[in-house]
XYZ file of C-alpha atoms in Angstrom:
580
model
C 0.205 -0.122 0.265
C 1.674 3.236 -0.609
C 0.495 6.691 0.607
C -2.726 4.935 1.907
C -3.868 3.689 -1.362
C -4.111 -0.063 -2.215
C -1.665 -1.061 -5.213
C -4.527 -2.342 -7.250
C -6.645 1.047 -6.930
C -3.419 2.907 -7.981
C -2.756 0.814 -11.276
C -6.579 1.271 -12.139
C -6.512 4.821 -11.624
C -3.076 4.969 -13.791
C -4.943 3.034 -16.676
C -7.876 5.041 -16.714
C -5.996 7.940 -16.605
C -3.657 7.172 -19.946
C -6.991 5.770 -21.687
C -8.153 9.583 -20.771
C -4.939 11.072 -22.428
C -4.819 8.555 -25.553
C -8.292 9.585 -25.870
C -7.677 13.257 -25.907
C -4.980 12.857 -28.495
C -6.866 10.691 -30.966
C -7.606 13.374 -33.147
C -3.969 14.201 -33.482
C -3.196 10.762 -34.060
C -5.538 10.354 -36.744
C -3.986 12.971 -38.440
C -0.300 11.439 -38.244
C -1.746 7.987 -39.742
C -3.618 9.935 -42.565
C -0.937 11.915 -43.397
C 1.747 9.009 -43.439
C -0.385 6.950 -45.552
C -0.788 9.588 -48.031
C 2.930 9.896 -48.212
C 3.601 6.069 -48.408
C 0.534 5.829 -50.974
C 2.580 8.743 -53.151
C 5.895 7.285 -52.880
C 4.683 3.840 -53.866
C 2.840 5.313 -56.752
C 6.084 6.790 -58.093
C 7.429 3.404 -57.901
C 4.506 1.883 -59.951
C 4.865 4.320 -62.778
C 8.798 3.736 -63.079
C 10.213 6.967 -60.917
C 12.792 5.835 -58.606
C 12.614 7.586 -54.793
C 15.624 9.177 -54.083
C 16.654 10.294 -50.353
C 15.289 13.807 -51.264
C 11.983 12.352 -51.816
C 12.023 10.710 -48.483
C 13.144 13.640 -46.246
C 10.375 15.944 -48.350
C 7.585 13.407 -47.034
C 8.885 13.386 -43.537
C 8.996 17.261 -43.603
C 5.694 17.569 -45.153
C 4.251 15.095 -42.423
C 5.799 16.858 -39.734
C 5.137 20.504 -41.008
C 1.561 20.098 -41.875
C -0.126 18.023 -39.294
C 0.497 20.721 -35.813
C -0.851 22.989 -38.563
C -4.060 20.987 -38.928
C -4.697 19.781 -35.705
C -4.688 23.278 -34.621
C -6.574 24.902 -37.139
C -8.967 21.813 -36.678
C -9.655 23.206 -33.489
C -10.800 26.645 -34.351
C -14.638 26.093 -35.269
C -14.859 29.770 -36.619
C -12.451 28.423 -40.064
C -14.782 26.752 -42.560
C -13.758 23.410 -43.528
C -13.612 23.910 -47.374
C -11.162 27.140 -46.276
C -8.956 25.022 -44.266
C -9.118 22.093 -46.889
C -7.898 24.236 -49.634
C -5.478 26.177 -47.689
C -3.933 22.421 -46.289
C -3.833 21.299 -49.986
C -1.904 24.372 -51.057
C 0.603 23.769 -48.269
C 0.993 20.325 -48.913
C 1.466 20.909 -52.670
C 4.306 23.813 -51.900
C 6.066 21.659 -49.683
C 5.824 18.725 -52.305
C 6.794 20.913 -55.213
C 9.747 22.937 -53.316
C 12.195 21.117 -55.072
C 11.368 22.506 -58.384
C 13.029 25.784 -57.786
C 15.871 24.211 -56.179
C 16.450 21.834 -58.797
C 15.823 24.674 -61.535
C 18.548 27.161 -59.673
C 21.079 24.284 -59.453
C 20.341 24.003 -63.181
C 19.353 20.547 -62.691
C 16.403 18.720 -64.739
C 12.753 18.951 -63.502
C 11.015 15.659 -63.632
C 7.363 17.116 -64.612
C 6.029 13.592 -63.699
C 6.870 13.934 -60.225
C 4.570 16.891 -60.202
C 1.502 15.290 -61.887
C 2.067 12.535 -59.638
C 1.706 14.858 -56.819
C -1.135 16.546 -57.938
C -2.978 13.309 -58.765
C -2.341 12.129 -55.170
C -3.338 15.461 -53.659
C -6.700 15.487 -55.207
C -7.546 11.682 -55.775
C -6.325 10.807 -52.110
C -5.267 13.442 -50.277
C -8.183 15.620 -50.342
C -10.928 13.053 -49.811
C -9.342 11.916 -46.850
C -8.584 14.798 -45.251
C -12.047 15.901 -45.948
C -13.661 13.132 -44.306
C -11.044 13.128 -41.215
C -11.800 16.949 -40.777
C -15.535 16.678 -41.026
C -15.274 13.780 -38.711
C -12.957 15.344 -35.985
C -15.299 18.806 -35.942
C -18.389 16.669 -35.804
C -16.884 14.300 -32.968
C -15.418 17.531 -30.851
C -18.819 18.925 -31.197
C -20.606 16.142 -29.974
C -17.807 15.550 -26.944
C -18.620 19.277 -26.104
C -22.603 18.923 -26.394
C -21.938 15.863 -24.051
C -19.649 17.567 -21.670
C -22.457 20.242 -21.457
C -24.904 18.044 -20.808
C -23.147 16.320 -17.909
C -22.562 19.385 -16.128
C -25.428 21.419 -16.963
C -29.261 21.371 -16.240
C -30.931 20.965 -20.185
C -33.941 23.243 -18.804
C -32.405 26.047 -17.680
C -28.669 25.884 -19.122
C -27.581 26.194 -15.441
C -24.582 24.211 -14.087
C -26.233 21.035 -12.529
C -25.573 19.516 -9.073
C -22.377 17.842 -10.026
C -20.556 21.097 -11.761
C -21.562 22.959 -8.480
C -20.467 20.275 -6.386
C -17.057 20.197 -8.060
C -16.864 24.215 -8.136
C -17.418 24.236 -4.524
C -14.788 21.757 -3.753
C -12.138 23.991 -5.847
C -13.220 27.203 -3.871
C -12.869 25.550 -0.748
C -9.400 24.405 -1.299
C -8.544 28.124 -2.643
C -10.269 29.794 0.433
C -7.966 27.723 2.851
C -5.285 29.822 2.708
C -6.928 33.072 2.313
C -9.050 32.738 5.245
C -11.724 34.171 3.522
C -15.809 32.753 3.901
C -18.031 31.092 1.617
C -21.585 30.657 1.807
C -23.522 27.924 0.349
C -27.381 29.060 -0.382
C -30.098 26.275 -1.103
C -33.250 27.922 -2.609
C -36.722 26.140 -2.752
C -39.561 27.468 -4.431
C -42.680 27.515 -2.505
C -45.923 26.413 -3.735
C -44.217 24.884 -7.011
C -46.207 21.487 -6.552
C -49.427 23.317 -6.793
C -48.478 25.225 -9.962
C -47.274 22.120 -11.890
C -50.548 20.246 -10.327
C -52.844 23.059 -11.391
C -51.232 24.621 -15.009
C -49.170 21.316 -16.176
C -45.530 20.732 -16.372
C -44.703 22.716 -19.262
C -46.300 25.774 -17.545
C -44.039 24.884 -14.842
C -40.838 24.575 -16.779
C -41.368 28.285 -17.843
C -41.634 29.504 -14.395
C -38.269 27.298 -13.593
C -36.756 28.768 -16.530
C -37.998 32.308 -15.712
C -36.940 31.766 -11.905
C -33.195 30.712 -13.521
C -32.817 33.899 -15.389
C -33.748 36.136 -12.267
C -31.345 34.351 -10.318
C -28.587 34.677 -13.080
C -28.684 38.222 -13.717
C -30.089 39.530 -10.030
C -27.015 38.197 -8.446
C -23.541 39.646 -8.006
C -21.153 39.070 -10.905
C -19.132 36.431 -8.667
C -21.919 34.118 -7.318
C -22.387 31.092 -8.982
C -26.085 29.572 -9.311
C -26.847 26.164 -10.402
C -30.147 24.370 -10.654
C -30.086 20.655 -8.303
C -33.207 19.697 -10.032
C -36.978 19.933 -9.880
C -37.487 23.214 -7.979
C -34.318 23.813 -6.128
C -31.772 26.190 -7.141
C -28.070 26.439 -5.050
C -25.816 29.543 -4.972
C -22.253 29.619 -4.137
C -21.133 33.145 -2.754
C -17.618 34.036 -2.545
C -15.381 36.202 -1.137
C -17.529 37.297 2.091
C -16.256 38.424 5.412
C -19.175 37.802 7.915
C -22.602 35.985 7.497
C -24.526 39.462 7.025
C -22.921 39.603 3.434
C -24.966 36.313 2.784
C -27.870 37.343 4.498
C -28.004 40.517 2.135
C -28.195 37.943 -1.055
C -30.431 35.928 0.754
C -32.834 38.988 0.928
C -32.337 39.853 -2.489
C -33.066 36.433 -3.874
C -36.457 36.496 -1.941
C -37.129 39.942 -3.447
C -36.443 38.427 -6.917
C -38.467 35.559 -6.768
C -41.443 37.090 -4.810
C -42.216 39.439 -7.948
C -44.961 38.058 -9.979
C -44.500 35.441 -12.846
C -46.390 36.200 -16.108
C -46.802 32.891 -17.903
C -49.477 32.329 -20.686
C -51.854 35.287 -19.405
C -51.355 34.135 -15.785
C -49.631 35.925 -13.002
C -49.004 34.189 -9.968
C -46.479 34.598 -7.069
C -44.386 31.746 -5.731
C -41.874 32.892 -3.116
C -38.773 30.810 -2.096
C -37.552 29.254 1.285
C -33.836 29.613 1.593
C -30.893 27.727 3.901
C -27.727 28.992 4.185
C -24.212 27.348 5.382
C -21.070 29.076 5.999
C -17.482 27.818 5.271
C -15.595 26.966 7.301
C -18.166 27.390 10.353
C -20.628 24.822 9.171
C -18.357 22.337 7.284
C -15.108 22.127 5.390
C -16.056 20.007 2.451
C -18.767 20.412 -0.175
C -21.034 17.484 0.724
C -21.369 18.512 4.304
C -22.292 22.324 3.504
C -24.560 21.259 0.616
C -26.053 19.165 3.379
C -26.536 21.469 5.952
C -27.708 24.081 3.652
C -30.435 21.459 2.587
C -31.291 21.042 6.234
C -31.494 24.966 7.009
C -33.450 25.314 3.881
C -36.282 22.994 4.956
C -36.489 24.434 8.557
C -36.920 27.811 6.788
C -39.855 25.972 4.780
C -41.092 24.836 8.275
C -41.151 28.022 9.713
C -43.860 29.534 7.216
C -41.979 29.510 3.981
C -40.801 32.594 2.078
C -37.814 33.188 4.380
C -34.401 32.107 5.051
C -32.460 30.290 7.795
C -28.876 30.253 8.655
C -28.000 26.405 9.414
C -27.439 25.676 13.091
C -25.879 22.738 14.612
C -29.055 21.439 16.225
C -31.144 21.229 13.080
C -29.147 17.851 12.386
C -30.440 16.561 16.047
C -33.958 17.714 14.557
C -33.648 15.713 11.741
C -32.718 12.907 13.664
C -35.605 13.175 16.029
C -37.647 13.464 12.711
C -36.610 10.077 11.642
C -36.967 8.575 14.539
C -40.594 9.788 14.713
C -41.342 8.246 11.547
C -39.872 4.955 12.470
C -42.434 4.928 15.384
C -45.198 6.422 13.019
C -44.878 3.263 11.057
C -44.848 0.960 14.320
C -48.082 2.952 15.342
C -50.552 1.268 13.451
C -49.525 -2.030 13.947
C -49.032 -1.764 17.417
C -52.707 0.065 17.888
C -51.267 3.074 19.288
C -53.793 5.335 17.836
C -56.881 6.218 19.832
C -59.878 8.379 19.018
C -61.149 11.492 20.951
C -64.675 12.938 20.408
C -66.189 16.171 21.167
C -69.422 17.282 21.259
C -70.853 20.094 18.858
C -74.240 21.522 20.047
C -76.757 23.784 19.263
C -76.686 26.598 21.076
C -80.155 27.351 20.772
C -81.635 24.575 22.173
C -78.537 23.474 24.445
C -78.724 19.808 22.631
C -75.811 18.171 21.152
C -76.438 17.246 17.317
C -73.128 15.677 16.686
C -69.453 15.185 17.697
C -65.991 15.192 15.621
C -63.753 12.520 15.928
C -60.204 13.687 16.792
C -57.172 11.391 16.454
C -54.370 10.799 19.193
C -51.389 8.999 19.256
C -51.016 7.168 22.638
C -46.949 5.952 22.676
C -46.387 3.827 25.070
C -43.220 5.913 26.244
C -44.233 9.560 25.544
C -48.108 9.082 26.498
C -50.724 11.192 24.310
C -48.971 12.968 21.387
C -51.062 15.985 19.701
C -51.760 15.603 16.082
C -50.042 18.732 14.934
C -46.633 16.778 16.118
C -47.045 14.105 14.007
C -49.967 14.590 10.979
C -47.549 16.865 9.052
C -45.201 13.760 9.068
C -47.833 11.477 8.333
C -48.854 13.529 5.391
C -45.066 13.955 4.054
C -44.312 10.293 4.301
C -47.774 9.032 2.916
C -48.587 7.433 6.176
C -51.565 9.727 6.261
C -53.426 7.412 3.878
C -53.550 3.969 6.051
C -54.140 6.315 9.172
C -56.913 8.153 7.763
C -58.695 5.292 6.406
C -58.460 3.596 10.183
C -59.686 6.841 11.563
C -62.783 6.677 9.120
C -63.415 3.082 9.607
C -63.292 3.431 13.562
C -65.061 6.466 13.680
C -68.069 4.638 11.522
C -68.032 1.929 13.856
C -67.926 3.632 16.942
C -70.891 6.033 16.296
C -72.722 2.681 15.050
C -72.268 1.141 18.226
C -73.539 4.198 20.099
C -76.520 4.298 17.990
C -76.952 0.162 18.794
C -76.401 1.072 22.273
C -79.728 3.008 22.272
C -78.554 6.557 22.279
C -79.941 8.846 19.616
C -78.520 9.022 16.134
C -76.047 12.040 15.762
C -73.552 12.933 13.148
C -69.775 11.897 13.270
C -68.000 14.310 11.734
C -64.316 12.943 10.602
C -61.323 15.372 8.967
C -60.047 13.923 5.528
C -56.393 15.123 4.717
C -56.448 16.802 0.895
C -53.752 13.856 0.221
C -56.329 11.235 1.241
C -59.111 13.120 -0.443
C -57.389 13.500 -3.827
C -56.632 9.554 -4.067
C -58.695 7.975 -6.868
C -60.245 5.475 -4.533
C -61.473 7.662 -2.049
C -65.368 7.509 -2.492
C -65.066 3.498 -2.378
C -63.135 4.075 0.630
C -66.017 5.859 2.198
C -68.332 3.773 1.395
C -66.228 0.638 2.532
C -66.500 2.290 6.029
C -70.038 2.727 5.723
C -70.675 -0.877 4.453
C -68.447 -2.442 7.355
C -69.846 -0.442 9.989
C -73.276 -0.323 8.928
C -73.364 3.120 9.571
C -76.101 5.095 7.338
C -74.486 8.157 5.488
C -76.531 10.749 6.637
C -74.695 10.048 10.133
C -70.849 10.690 8.483
C -69.747 14.514 8.065
C -66.487 14.453 6.114
C -64.576 17.605 7.086
C -62.193 18.921 4.070
C -60.117 22.356 3.805
C -59.979 25.007 1.238
C -56.592 23.478 0.442
C -58.160 20.679 -2.159
C -59.521 23.486 -4.060
C -56.226 24.419 -5.383
C -56.018 21.921 -8.103
C -58.217 19.437 -9.810
C -61.136 21.306 -9.426
C -63.419 19.496 -11.631
C -62.346 16.050 -9.907
C -63.000 17.568 -6.412
C -66.428 18.628 -7.055
C -67.298 15.301 -8.817
C -66.198 13.502 -5.824
C -67.951 15.576 -3.454
C -71.592 15.569 -5.413
C -71.087 11.745 -5.571
C -70.714 11.580 -1.762
C -73.675 14.035 -1.266
C -76.067 12.288 -3.389
C -75.142 9.076 -1.187
C -76.080 11.202 1.837
C -72.847 12.073 3.198
C -72.567 15.511 4.755
C -69.720 17.698 3.937
C -68.426 20.650 5.932
C -65.482 23.255 4.907
C -63.508 23.292 8.024
C -61.241 26.301 9.144
C -63.034 28.310 6.446
C -61.103 31.795 5.884
C -57.538 30.389 6.462
C -56.885 28.975 3.420
C -57.195 29.630 -0.316
C -60.720 30.764 -0.124
C -62.632 31.459 -3.467
C -66.218 32.374 -3.387
C -66.246 30.612 -7.095
C -65.420 27.858 -5.205
C -67.880 27.749 -2.395
C -70.618 28.340 -4.756
C -69.345 25.426 -6.783
C -68.906 22.987 -4.234
C -72.051 20.722 -2.793
C -71.251 21.384 0.948
C -73.768 21.563 3.684
C -71.947 23.429 6.492
C -69.083 26.137 6.998
C -66.615 26.042 9.887
C -65.188 28.913 11.585
C -61.801 28.880 12.203
C -60.543 28.783 15.945
C -58.265 31.450 15.050
C -60.947 33.825 14.410
C -63.201 32.944 17.140
C -60.612 33.483 19.944
C -60.676 37.227 19.867
C -63.928 37.971 18.816
C -64.813 39.879 21.485
C -61.355 41.968 21.794
C -60.716 42.236 18.317
C -62.629 43.957 15.966
C -61.198 42.743 12.602
C -61.955 39.223 14.142
C -65.743 40.023 14.513
C -66.094 41.671 11.400
C -64.655 38.401 9.600
C -67.054 36.085 11.513
C -69.920 38.521 11.184
C -69.146 38.707 7.036
C -69.051 34.670 7.194
C -72.282 34.316 8.985
C -73.945 36.574 6.372
C -72.516 34.823 3.528
C -73.495 31.450 5.172
C -77.189 32.655 5.430
C -77.053 33.980 1.979
C -76.108 30.228 0.240
C -78.281 28.664 2.676
C -75.328 26.938 4.585
C -75.123 25.756 7.836
C -72.621 27.501 10.418
C -70.316 26.130 13.291
C -67.896 27.721 15.239
C -65.115 25.889 16.725
C -62.850 26.574 19.939
C -65.439 28.520 22.079
C -64.185 28.539 25.633
C -66.126 31.792 27.254
C -69.406 32.892 27.892
C -68.649 36.286 26.270
C -67.569 34.446 22.857
C -70.924 32.291 23.418
C -72.986 35.635 23.755
C -71.442 37.208 20.732
C -72.377 33.972 18.282
C -75.764 34.048 19.687
C -76.054 37.646 18.956
C -74.985 36.926 15.242
C -77.109 34.001 15.014
C -74.524 31.105 14.931
C -76.424 28.049 15.500
C -73.586 25.503 16.375
C -70.566 25.588 18.064
C -68.000 23.374 19.585
C -65.341 24.083 22.642
C -64.143 23.781 25.580
C -67.107 25.754 27.159
C -68.924 22.533 26.793
C -66.653 19.951 26.614
C -62.940 19.118 25.549
C -62.212 16.138 23.433
C -62.575 12.634 25.590
C -61.958 9.355 24.992
C -65.184 7.239 23.842
C -65.707 5.848 27.142
C -66.372 9.307 28.678
C -68.063 10.486 25.713
C -70.736 7.838 26.346
C -71.265 9.058 29.859
C -71.651 12.521 28.362
C -74.093 11.248 25.530
C -76.306 9.739 29.066
C -75.933 12.990 30.718
C -76.643 15.325 27.992
C -79.760 15.997 26.260
C -79.675 14.736 22.696
């Protein structure tokens, strides 16, 4: 083992370097072979027609090859020189070299053999010209192909920007150059916000145009020394060189957010996407390209989780969060198998009659070591990993079975509200999943209420309406959860076959102290009454809130003022105690 390298690996690397060198000089070798072949043919032709080859003929042939090949090789590499001009110039040069003995012989008083000239000319026209044309054309085409392949290997085909491999190699070189100078570098990861929604709504061709425009803004909007590349999908990277402080990278990040926050005008549509940015500093956050890129990527995801359209510098504890997330994902995979999920139920009450008219099923995770984990800590991860599909189906089946069990126990029939994730709703088999849950439990459709969010209206609107209409025709109740907090559209509200609007808790919380929240709730009530929709307010906790909702004639409420979410056994007692 030499210098820590295995001898077999060293030999393989040496052979690879030799093959690469041979490949790089293959064009020159071909030119040498062609010119040597032409000169051998010319000398042979002279012998065939009876001319003797003297020492001067051999010297002349060698000089022609030595003189022409380097000139021809250099000229071929200059793409600006047209092939026919290059060929004429080289043929003229060869002819002049071959005929150089004529003036020498003439001035020395010797006899000029014009047959030699004829042979040289015939060889030049019939052999040298076609061979050189073929070789020059082939070399030019091959070099063009090699340049194209090299460009494609290191650049993104859609935007023309350097790709991940080229960015990583450039970053490695800049790191090596910065070690002695003490200058800092910043690796910046950029992810376009809401780009998936754009693709799903307008199509991939539309999304490609947006990516091209975003690349142009980054390319021409940054400092001259900054290097931008596309990592793939909707992710870009920027290498910021020659900075003294993190604040310099922060200014560049702010400028990038400003650039990408400007509206994109594409095919008659104007839309905004924004971006999330993660920043890792050399040498503080890593001393090699891979570590810096990984840490910048981690910081970018923290920015996205913090609300998007912002930037975050990498912090060491972010990796701890990533590890915790991986552990949580592993636990989540086992939770269904080990039956760790439970449903809690919260009553929905008619405040004019003080009678319960329904309940909402709320998912909880009863972890064996951590106890009850609130849904806000695991539902986003379940949606990200796709586990929300089996979890959501379990919730739907369990809620339907529990409601039917209470009815079979003699309690008056009530609606059971179940939250539906947009990911779950957009699956093609969703309607069948609902029907299977009803058939399996024996619950009548009118006692199941599906709570959807405004987020489902962002794409595939016609499919959404078809599914909702199918469910409504079957008798299933549909409510719009957290109304006013998502992508609200009065057009969608009018077209969607829904029964009820659910006023988000964030509006209800301050209706007695915040005039804006009060105005929003009053506007929702007025709109719902005009559209003949029922309304329920969630998160009602105080008598003052209840009095306000009574004044604006909000019929249903849900909140701690009546009951917090409770397990099925406790809810049974609530059913027995409260009038229904």
